[in-house]
Tab-separated table of C-alpha atoms in Angstrom:
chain	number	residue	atom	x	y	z
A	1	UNK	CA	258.255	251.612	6.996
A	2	UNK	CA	259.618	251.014	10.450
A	3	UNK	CA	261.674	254.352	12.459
A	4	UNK	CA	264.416	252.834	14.020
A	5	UNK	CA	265.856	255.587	17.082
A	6	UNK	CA	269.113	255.703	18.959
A	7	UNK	CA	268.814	255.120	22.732
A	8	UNK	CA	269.233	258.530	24.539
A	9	UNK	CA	273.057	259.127	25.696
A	10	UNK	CA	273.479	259.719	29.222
A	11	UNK	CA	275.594	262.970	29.756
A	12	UNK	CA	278.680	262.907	31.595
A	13	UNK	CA	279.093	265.053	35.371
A	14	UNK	CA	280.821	268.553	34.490
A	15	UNK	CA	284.493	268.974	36.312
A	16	UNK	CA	283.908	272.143	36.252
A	17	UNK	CA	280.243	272.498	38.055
A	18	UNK	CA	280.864	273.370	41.448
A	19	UNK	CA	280.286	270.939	44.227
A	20	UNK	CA	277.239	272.465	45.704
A	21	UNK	CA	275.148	272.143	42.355
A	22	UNK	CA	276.451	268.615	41.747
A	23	UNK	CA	275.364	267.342	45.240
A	24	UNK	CA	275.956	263.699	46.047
A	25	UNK	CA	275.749	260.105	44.473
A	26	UNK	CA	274.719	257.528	47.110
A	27	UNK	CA	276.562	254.181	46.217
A	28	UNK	CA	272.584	252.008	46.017
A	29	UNK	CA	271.547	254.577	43.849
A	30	UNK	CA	274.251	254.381	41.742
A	31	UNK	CA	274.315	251.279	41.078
A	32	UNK	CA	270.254	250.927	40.884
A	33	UNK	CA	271.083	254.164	37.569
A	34	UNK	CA	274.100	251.724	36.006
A	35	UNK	CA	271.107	248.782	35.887
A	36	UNK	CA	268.143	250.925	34.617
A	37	UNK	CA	270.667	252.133	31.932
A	38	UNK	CA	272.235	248.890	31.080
A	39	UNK	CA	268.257	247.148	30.828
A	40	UNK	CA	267.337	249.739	28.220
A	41	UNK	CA	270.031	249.452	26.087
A	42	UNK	CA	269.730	245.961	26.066
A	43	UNK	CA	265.936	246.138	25.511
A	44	UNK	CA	266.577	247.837	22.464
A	45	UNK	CA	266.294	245.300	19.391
A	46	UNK	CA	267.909	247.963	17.023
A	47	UNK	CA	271.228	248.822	15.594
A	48	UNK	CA	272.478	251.678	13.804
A	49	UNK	CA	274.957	252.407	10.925
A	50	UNK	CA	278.052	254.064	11.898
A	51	UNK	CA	280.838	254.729	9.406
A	52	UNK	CA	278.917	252.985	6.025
A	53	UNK	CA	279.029	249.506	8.522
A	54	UNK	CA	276.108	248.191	10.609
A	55	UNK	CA	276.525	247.293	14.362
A	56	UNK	CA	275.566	244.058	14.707
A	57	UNK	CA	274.011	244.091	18.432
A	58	UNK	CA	271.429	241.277	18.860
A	59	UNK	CA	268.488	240.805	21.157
A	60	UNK	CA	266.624	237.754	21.601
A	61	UNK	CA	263.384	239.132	23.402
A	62	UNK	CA	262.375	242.058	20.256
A	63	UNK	CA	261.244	239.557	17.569
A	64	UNK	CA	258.970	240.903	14.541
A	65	UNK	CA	255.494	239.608	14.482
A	66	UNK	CA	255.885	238.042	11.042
A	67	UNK	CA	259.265	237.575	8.625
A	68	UNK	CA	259.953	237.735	4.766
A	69	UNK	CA	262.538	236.077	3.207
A	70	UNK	CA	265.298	238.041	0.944
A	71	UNK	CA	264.247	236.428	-3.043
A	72	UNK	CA	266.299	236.566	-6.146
A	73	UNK	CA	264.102	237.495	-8.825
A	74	UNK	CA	263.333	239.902	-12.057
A	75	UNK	CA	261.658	242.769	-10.745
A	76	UNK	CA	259.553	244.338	-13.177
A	77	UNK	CA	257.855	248.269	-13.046
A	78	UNK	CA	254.789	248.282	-14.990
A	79	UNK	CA	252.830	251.101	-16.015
A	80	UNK	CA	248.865	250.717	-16.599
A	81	UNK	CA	246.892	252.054	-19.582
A	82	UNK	CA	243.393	252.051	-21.021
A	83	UNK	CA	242.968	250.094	-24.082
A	84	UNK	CA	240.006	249.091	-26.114
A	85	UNK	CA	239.764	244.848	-27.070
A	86	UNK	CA	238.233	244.919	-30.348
A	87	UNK	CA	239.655	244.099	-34.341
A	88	UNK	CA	241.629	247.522	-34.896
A	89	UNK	CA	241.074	250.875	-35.861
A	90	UNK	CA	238.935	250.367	-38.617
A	91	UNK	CA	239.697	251.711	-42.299
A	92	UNK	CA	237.221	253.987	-44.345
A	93	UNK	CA	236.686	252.766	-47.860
A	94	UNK	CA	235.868	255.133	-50.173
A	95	UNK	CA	234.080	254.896	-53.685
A	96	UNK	CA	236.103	255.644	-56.641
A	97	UNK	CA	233.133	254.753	-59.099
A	98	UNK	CA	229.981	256.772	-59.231
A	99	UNK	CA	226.318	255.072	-59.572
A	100	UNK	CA	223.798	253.086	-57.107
A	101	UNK	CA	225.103	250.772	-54.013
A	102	UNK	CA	223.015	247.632	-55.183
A	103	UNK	CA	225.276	244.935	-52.619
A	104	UNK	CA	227.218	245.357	-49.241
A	105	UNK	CA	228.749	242.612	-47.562
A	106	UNK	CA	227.245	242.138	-44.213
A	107	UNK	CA	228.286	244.008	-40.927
A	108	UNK	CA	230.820	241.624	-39.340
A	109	UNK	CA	231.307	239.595	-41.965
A	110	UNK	CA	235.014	238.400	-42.979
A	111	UNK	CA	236.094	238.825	-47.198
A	112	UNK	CA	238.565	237.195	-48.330
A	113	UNK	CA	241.200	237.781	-51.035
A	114	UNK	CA	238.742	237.867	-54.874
A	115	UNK	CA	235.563	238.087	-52.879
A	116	UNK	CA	232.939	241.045	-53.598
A	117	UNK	CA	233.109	243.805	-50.624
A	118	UNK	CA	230.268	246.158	-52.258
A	119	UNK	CA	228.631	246.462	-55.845
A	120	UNK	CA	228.017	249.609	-57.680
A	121	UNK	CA	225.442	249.326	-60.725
A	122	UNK	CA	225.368	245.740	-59.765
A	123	UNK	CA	229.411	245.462	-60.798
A	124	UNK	CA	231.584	244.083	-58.265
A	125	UNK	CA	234.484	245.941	-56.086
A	126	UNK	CA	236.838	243.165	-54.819
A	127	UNK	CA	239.434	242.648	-52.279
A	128	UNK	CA	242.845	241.843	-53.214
A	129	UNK	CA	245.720	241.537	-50.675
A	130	UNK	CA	248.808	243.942	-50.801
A	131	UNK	CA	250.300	246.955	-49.425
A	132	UNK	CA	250.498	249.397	-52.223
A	133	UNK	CA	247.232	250.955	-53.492
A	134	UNK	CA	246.074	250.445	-56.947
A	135	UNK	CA	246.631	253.640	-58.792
A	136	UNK	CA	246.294	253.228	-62.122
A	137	UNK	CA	245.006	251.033	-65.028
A	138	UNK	CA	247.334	248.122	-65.758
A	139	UNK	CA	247.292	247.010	-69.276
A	140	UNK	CA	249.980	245.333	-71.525
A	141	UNK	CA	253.480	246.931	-71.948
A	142	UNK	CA	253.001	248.023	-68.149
A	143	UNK	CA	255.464	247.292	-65.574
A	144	UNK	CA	256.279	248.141	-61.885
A	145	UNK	CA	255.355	246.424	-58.733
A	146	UNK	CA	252.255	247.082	-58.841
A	147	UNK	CA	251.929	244.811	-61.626
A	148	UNK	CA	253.857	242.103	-59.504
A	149	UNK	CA	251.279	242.513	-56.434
A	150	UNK	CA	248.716	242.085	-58.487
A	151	UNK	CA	249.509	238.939	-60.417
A	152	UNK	CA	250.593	237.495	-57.394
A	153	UNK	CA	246.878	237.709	-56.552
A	154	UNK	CA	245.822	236.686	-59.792
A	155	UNK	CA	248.101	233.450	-59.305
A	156	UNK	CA	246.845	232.848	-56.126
A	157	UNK	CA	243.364	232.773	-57.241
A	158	UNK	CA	243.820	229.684	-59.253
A	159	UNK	CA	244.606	231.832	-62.742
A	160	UNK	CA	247.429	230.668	-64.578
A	161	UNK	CA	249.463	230.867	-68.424
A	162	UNK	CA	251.391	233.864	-67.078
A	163	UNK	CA	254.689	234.804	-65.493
A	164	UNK	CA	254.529	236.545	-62.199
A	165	UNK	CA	256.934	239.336	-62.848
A	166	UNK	CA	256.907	242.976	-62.689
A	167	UNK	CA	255.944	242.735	-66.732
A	168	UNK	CA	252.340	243.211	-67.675
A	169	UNK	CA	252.420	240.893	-70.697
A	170	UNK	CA	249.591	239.360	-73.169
A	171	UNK	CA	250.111	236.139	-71.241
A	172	UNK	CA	248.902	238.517	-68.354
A	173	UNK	CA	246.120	239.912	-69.721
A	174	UNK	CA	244.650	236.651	-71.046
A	175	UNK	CA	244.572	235.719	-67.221
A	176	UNK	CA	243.206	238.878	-66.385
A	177	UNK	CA	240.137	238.285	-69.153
A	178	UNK	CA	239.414	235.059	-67.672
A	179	UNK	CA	239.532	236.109	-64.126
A	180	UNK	CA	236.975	238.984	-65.429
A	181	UNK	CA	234.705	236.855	-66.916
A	182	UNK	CA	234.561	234.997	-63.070
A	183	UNK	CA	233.614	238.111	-61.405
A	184	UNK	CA	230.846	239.324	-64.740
A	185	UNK	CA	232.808	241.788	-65.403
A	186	UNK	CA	233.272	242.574	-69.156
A	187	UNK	CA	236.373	241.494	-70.836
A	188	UNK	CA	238.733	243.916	-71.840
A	189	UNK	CA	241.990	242.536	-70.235
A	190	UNK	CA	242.617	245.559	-68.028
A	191	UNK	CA	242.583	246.224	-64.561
A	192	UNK	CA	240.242	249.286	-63.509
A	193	UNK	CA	241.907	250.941	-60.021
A	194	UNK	CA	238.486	251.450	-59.252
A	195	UNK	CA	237.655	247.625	-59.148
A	196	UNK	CA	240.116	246.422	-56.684
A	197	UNK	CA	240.640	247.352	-52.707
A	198	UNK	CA	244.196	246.270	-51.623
A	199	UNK	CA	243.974	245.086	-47.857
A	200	UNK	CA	246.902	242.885	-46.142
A	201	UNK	CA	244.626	240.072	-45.576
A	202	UNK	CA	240.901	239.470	-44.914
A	203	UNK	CA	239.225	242.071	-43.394
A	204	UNK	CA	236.351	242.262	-41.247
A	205	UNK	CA	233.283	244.695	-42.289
A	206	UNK	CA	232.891	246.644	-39.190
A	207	UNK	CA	230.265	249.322	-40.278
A	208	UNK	CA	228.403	250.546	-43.571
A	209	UNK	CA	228.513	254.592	-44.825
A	210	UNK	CA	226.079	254.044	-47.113
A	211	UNK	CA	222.724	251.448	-47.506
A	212	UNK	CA	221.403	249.525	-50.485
A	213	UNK	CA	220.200	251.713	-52.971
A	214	UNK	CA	222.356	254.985	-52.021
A	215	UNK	CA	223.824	257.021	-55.098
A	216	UNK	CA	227.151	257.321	-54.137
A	217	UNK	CA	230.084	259.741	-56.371
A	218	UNK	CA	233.433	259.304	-55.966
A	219	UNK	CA	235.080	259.934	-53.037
A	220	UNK	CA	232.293	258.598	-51.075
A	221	UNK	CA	232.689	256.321	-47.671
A	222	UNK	CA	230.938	252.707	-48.474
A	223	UNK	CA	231.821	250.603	-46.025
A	224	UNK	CA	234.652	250.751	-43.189
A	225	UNK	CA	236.683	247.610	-42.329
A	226	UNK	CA	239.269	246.370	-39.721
A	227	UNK	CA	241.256	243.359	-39.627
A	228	UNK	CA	240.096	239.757	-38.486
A	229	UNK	CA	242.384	239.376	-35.815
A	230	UNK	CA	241.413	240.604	-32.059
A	231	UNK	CA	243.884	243.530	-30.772
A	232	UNK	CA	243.654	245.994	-28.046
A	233	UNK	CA	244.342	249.661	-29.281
A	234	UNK	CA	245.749	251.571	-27.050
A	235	UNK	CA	246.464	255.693	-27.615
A	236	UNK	CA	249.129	257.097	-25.366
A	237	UNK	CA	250.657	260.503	-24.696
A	238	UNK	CA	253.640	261.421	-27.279
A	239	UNK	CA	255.745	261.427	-23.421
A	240	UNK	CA	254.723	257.710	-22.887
A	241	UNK	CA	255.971	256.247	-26.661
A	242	UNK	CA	259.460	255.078	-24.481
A	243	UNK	CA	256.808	252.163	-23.105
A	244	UNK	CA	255.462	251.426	-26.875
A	245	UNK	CA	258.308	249.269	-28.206
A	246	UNK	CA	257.638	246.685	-31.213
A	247	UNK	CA	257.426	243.301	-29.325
A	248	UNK	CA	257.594	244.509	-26.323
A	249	UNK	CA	255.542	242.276	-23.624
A	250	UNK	CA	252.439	243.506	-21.767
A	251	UNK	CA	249.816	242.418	-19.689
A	252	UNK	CA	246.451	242.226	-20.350
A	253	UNK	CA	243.367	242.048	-17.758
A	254	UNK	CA	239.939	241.993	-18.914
A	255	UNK	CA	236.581	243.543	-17.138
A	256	UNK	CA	235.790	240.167	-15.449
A	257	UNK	CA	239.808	240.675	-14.085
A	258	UNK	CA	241.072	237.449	-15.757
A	259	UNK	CA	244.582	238.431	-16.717
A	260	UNK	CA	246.420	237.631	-20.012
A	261	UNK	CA	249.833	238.248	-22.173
A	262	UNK	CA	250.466	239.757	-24.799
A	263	UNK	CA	253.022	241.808	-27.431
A	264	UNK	CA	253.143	245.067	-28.904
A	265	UNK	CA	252.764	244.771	-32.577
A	266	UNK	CA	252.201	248.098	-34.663
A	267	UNK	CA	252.923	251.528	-33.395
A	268	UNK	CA	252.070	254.530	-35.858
A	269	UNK	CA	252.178	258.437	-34.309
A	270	UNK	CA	248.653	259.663	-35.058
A	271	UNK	CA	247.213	263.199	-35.405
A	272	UNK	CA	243.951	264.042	-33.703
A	273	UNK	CA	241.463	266.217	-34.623
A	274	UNK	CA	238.890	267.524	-31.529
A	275	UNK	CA	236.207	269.431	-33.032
A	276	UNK	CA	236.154	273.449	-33.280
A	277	UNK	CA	233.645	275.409	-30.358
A	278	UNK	CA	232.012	278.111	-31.391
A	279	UNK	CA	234.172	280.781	-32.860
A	280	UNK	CA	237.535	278.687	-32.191
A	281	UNK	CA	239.434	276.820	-34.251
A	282	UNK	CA	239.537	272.916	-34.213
A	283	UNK	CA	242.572	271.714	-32.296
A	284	UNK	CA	244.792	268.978	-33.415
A	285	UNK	CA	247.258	266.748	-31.039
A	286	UNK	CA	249.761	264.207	-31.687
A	287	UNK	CA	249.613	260.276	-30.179
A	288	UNK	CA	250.947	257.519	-30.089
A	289	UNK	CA	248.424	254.578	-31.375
A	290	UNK	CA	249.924	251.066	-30.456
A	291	UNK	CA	248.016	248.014	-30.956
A	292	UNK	CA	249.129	244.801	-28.867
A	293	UNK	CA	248.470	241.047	-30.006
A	294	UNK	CA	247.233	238.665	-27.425
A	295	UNK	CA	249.057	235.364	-26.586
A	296	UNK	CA	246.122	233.234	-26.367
A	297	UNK	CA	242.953	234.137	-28.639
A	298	UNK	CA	240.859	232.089	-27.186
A	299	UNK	CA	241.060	234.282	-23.961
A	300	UNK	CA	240.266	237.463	-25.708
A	301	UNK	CA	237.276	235.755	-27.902
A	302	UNK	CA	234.796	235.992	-25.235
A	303	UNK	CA	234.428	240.093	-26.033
A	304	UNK	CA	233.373	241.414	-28.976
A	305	UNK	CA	234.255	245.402	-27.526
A	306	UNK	CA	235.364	245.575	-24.253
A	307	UNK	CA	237.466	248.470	-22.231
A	308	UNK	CA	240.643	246.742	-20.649
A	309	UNK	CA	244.038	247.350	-18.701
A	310	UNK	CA	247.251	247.386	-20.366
A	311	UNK	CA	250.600	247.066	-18.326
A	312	UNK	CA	253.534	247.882	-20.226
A	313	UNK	CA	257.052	247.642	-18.872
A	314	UNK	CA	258.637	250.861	-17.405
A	315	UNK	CA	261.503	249.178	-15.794
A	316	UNK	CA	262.784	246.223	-15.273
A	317	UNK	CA	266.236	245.066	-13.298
A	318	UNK	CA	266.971	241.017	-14.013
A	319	UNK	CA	268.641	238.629	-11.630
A	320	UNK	CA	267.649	241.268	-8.385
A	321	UNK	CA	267.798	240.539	-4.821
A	322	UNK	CA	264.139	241.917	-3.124
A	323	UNK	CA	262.368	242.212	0.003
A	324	UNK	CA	258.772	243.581	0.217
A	325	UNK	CA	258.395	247.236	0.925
A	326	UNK	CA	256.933	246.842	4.112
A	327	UNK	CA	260.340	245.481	5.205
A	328	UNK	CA	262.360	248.548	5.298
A	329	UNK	CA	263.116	250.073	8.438
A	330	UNK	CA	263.915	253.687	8.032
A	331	UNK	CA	267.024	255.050	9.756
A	332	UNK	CA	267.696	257.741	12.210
A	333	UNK	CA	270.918	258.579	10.849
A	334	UNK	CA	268.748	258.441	7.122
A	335	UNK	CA	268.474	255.290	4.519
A	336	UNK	CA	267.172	252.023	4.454
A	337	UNK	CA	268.086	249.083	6.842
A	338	UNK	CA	266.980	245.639	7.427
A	339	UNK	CA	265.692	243.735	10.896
A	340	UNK	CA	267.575	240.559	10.180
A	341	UNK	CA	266.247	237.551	12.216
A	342	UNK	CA	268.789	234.774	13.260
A	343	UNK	CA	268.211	231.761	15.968
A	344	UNK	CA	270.283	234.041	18.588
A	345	UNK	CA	268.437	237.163	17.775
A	346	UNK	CA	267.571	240.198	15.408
A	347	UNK	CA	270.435	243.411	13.867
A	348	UNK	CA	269.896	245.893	11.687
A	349	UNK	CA	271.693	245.780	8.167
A	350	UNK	CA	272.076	248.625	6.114
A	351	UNK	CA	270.720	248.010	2.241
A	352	UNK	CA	271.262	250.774	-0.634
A	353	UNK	CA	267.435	250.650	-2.119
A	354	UNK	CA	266.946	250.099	-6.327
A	355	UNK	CA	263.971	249.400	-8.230
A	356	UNK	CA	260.143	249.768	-6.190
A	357	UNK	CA	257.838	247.186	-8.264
A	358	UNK	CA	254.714	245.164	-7.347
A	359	UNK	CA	255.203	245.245	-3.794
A	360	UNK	CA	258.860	244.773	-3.292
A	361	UNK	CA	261.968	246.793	-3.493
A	362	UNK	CA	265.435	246.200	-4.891
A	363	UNK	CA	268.028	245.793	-2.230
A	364	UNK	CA	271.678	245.661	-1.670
A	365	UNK	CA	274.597	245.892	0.938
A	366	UNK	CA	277.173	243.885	2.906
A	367	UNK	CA	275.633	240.906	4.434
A	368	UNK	CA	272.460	240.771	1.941
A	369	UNK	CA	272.021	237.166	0.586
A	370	UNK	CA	269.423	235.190	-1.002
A	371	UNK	CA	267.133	233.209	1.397
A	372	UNK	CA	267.891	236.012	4.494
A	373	UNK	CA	265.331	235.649	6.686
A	374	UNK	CA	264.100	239.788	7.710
A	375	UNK	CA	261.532	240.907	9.729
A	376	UNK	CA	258.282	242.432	8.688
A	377	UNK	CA	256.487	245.224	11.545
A	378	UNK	CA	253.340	245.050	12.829
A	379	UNK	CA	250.672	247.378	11.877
């Protein structure tokens, strides 16, 4: 930013001096003094503020070496943020049954709703969708909705004769013998917890605990899984969770710099664990994990894992009047003015400064109208 000065003032001859120290003024050089002073001050392409108003002196041989123009816009303050482009934070599922892994599903492969995820003893562990775990063995005279979640996925997978209800009934656990004669399981009409993972949708196997032919107890991690969708995770500080708000937008920009959009989706506060050095206990800190949904896949699908950007909104100040930074011309007397640049010359307007974003700066004050025409210094 430009310094604008004041021209030096000229001090007037003390009455009092005595006559001897104020010698004599020749009438040339008098007048040669009056047209020094009068071709600086009107050399000078800058005005001042005096009494909140600017003086509105012009000069038509101090013209910037470039201009801006004074834009209406939404000026938005972003604040940038490692992320990680991948499917989610993957989930750990454990065993709940105790024998030999004799069946994964493949590393990066996508199960759907009644498909096999592992087998123990050669029995099948399948993935239903819902929210709530399965806790407990549902049989007839059973009720809750836990019941309901799960014929919902038992009506969904083609199975029918039953009502789907919160009411385990014999009607229910007909269905249920049919859908376990299906999977080769034997036929006893009730539903093992141990049988069934509850996911929200299809899930994505993202890494194995175990191999074929493992013993594995209860307890035990199998297989971990994420979702099939691609996010970016981000973790922030617990002083940053003001920028992690549920559909908030964000930008995006990938390692090759191509730049995308995108919208917060969850945000959960985490607890993390670092592990313990020697002789110290392990030390735990609280984040805030936010994962954001892209608006266009397909510009997203050309990672598998990839470190990215993420700019979420700090501030932002709709319907704004703004000038690049590099416009402002600092004042002597202190704030912000502007060079404005008309056909008979430049002045200096006084703007009250808002929002700094991108480049450009809120601005305001008397005179300060959309399609101004200001100057911009030289380096």
């Amino acid at each position: 930013m430009s310094t604008a000065t004041r021209p030096a003032e000229v001090a007037a001859d003390d009455p009092d001096e005595p006559p001897a120290r104020r010698g004599r003024w020749r009438p040339g050089f008098l007048l040669g003094a009056v047209v020094v002073l009068v071709a600086a001050v009107a050399g000078t392409a800058v005005t001042f503020a005096t009494g909140g108003h600017a003086d509105r002196s012009t000069s038509t041989d101090r013209r910037p070496p470039s201009t801006a123009t004074v834009t209406r816009q939404t000026l938005v303050d972003r604040e940038t943020k490692n992320g990680e482009l991948g499917y989610g934070t993957p989930r750990a599922r454990d065993s709940r049954l105790s024998g030999t892994v004799t069946w994964l599903a493949s590393g990066g492969a996508t199960v759907k709703r009644g498909r096999t995820l592992y087998r123990i003893d050669n029995d099948p562990v399948v993935l239903l969708y819902g929210g709530l775990p399965a806790y407990r063995v549902l049989r007839v005279d059973v009720s809750g909705t836990d019941v309901k979640q799960f014929e919902q996925n038992l009506a969904a997978l083609g199975h029918t004769g039953f009502t789907v209800d919160e009411d385990f009934t014999s009607a229910t656990a007909d269905a249920v013998r049919d859908w376990q004669e299906d999977l080769g399981l034997p036929e006893t009409g009730q539903v093992e917890p141990s049988r069934i993972v509850y996911a929200p949708g299809e899930v994505r196997v993202e890494s194995h605990g175990v191999e074929v032919g493992d013993t594995v107890g209860a307890g035990k991690v199998v297989l971990s899984t994420t979702g099939t969708a691609r996010l970016v995770t981000c973790t922030l500080d617990v002083e940053d969770q003001r920028l992690a708000r549920k559909g908030a937008e964000v930008t995006i920009t990938l390692p090759d710099g191509t730049r995308s959009t995108g919208k917060v989706g969850t945000v959960e506060t985490v607890v993390q664990t670092s592990a313990a050095a020697s002789g110290q206990d392990a030390q735990t800190e609280t984040k805030i994990e936010v994962t954001v949904t892209g608006d266009d896949p397909k510009v997203l699908a050309g990672y598998d894992k990839a470190a990215v950007d993420v700019g979420f909104v700090a501030s932002e100040r709709a319907d704004v009047l703004t000038v690049p930074v590099a416009a402002l011309l600092t004042l002597a007397e202190g704030g912000y003015g502007l060079q404005v640049v008309e056909e008979t010359g430049t002045r200096i307007v006084v703007v009250r400064t808002g929002l700094f974003a991108a480049g450009r700066v809120e601005v305001s004050g008397e005179g300060v109208t959309e399609g101004l025409t200001v100057g911009m210094p030289g380096d």
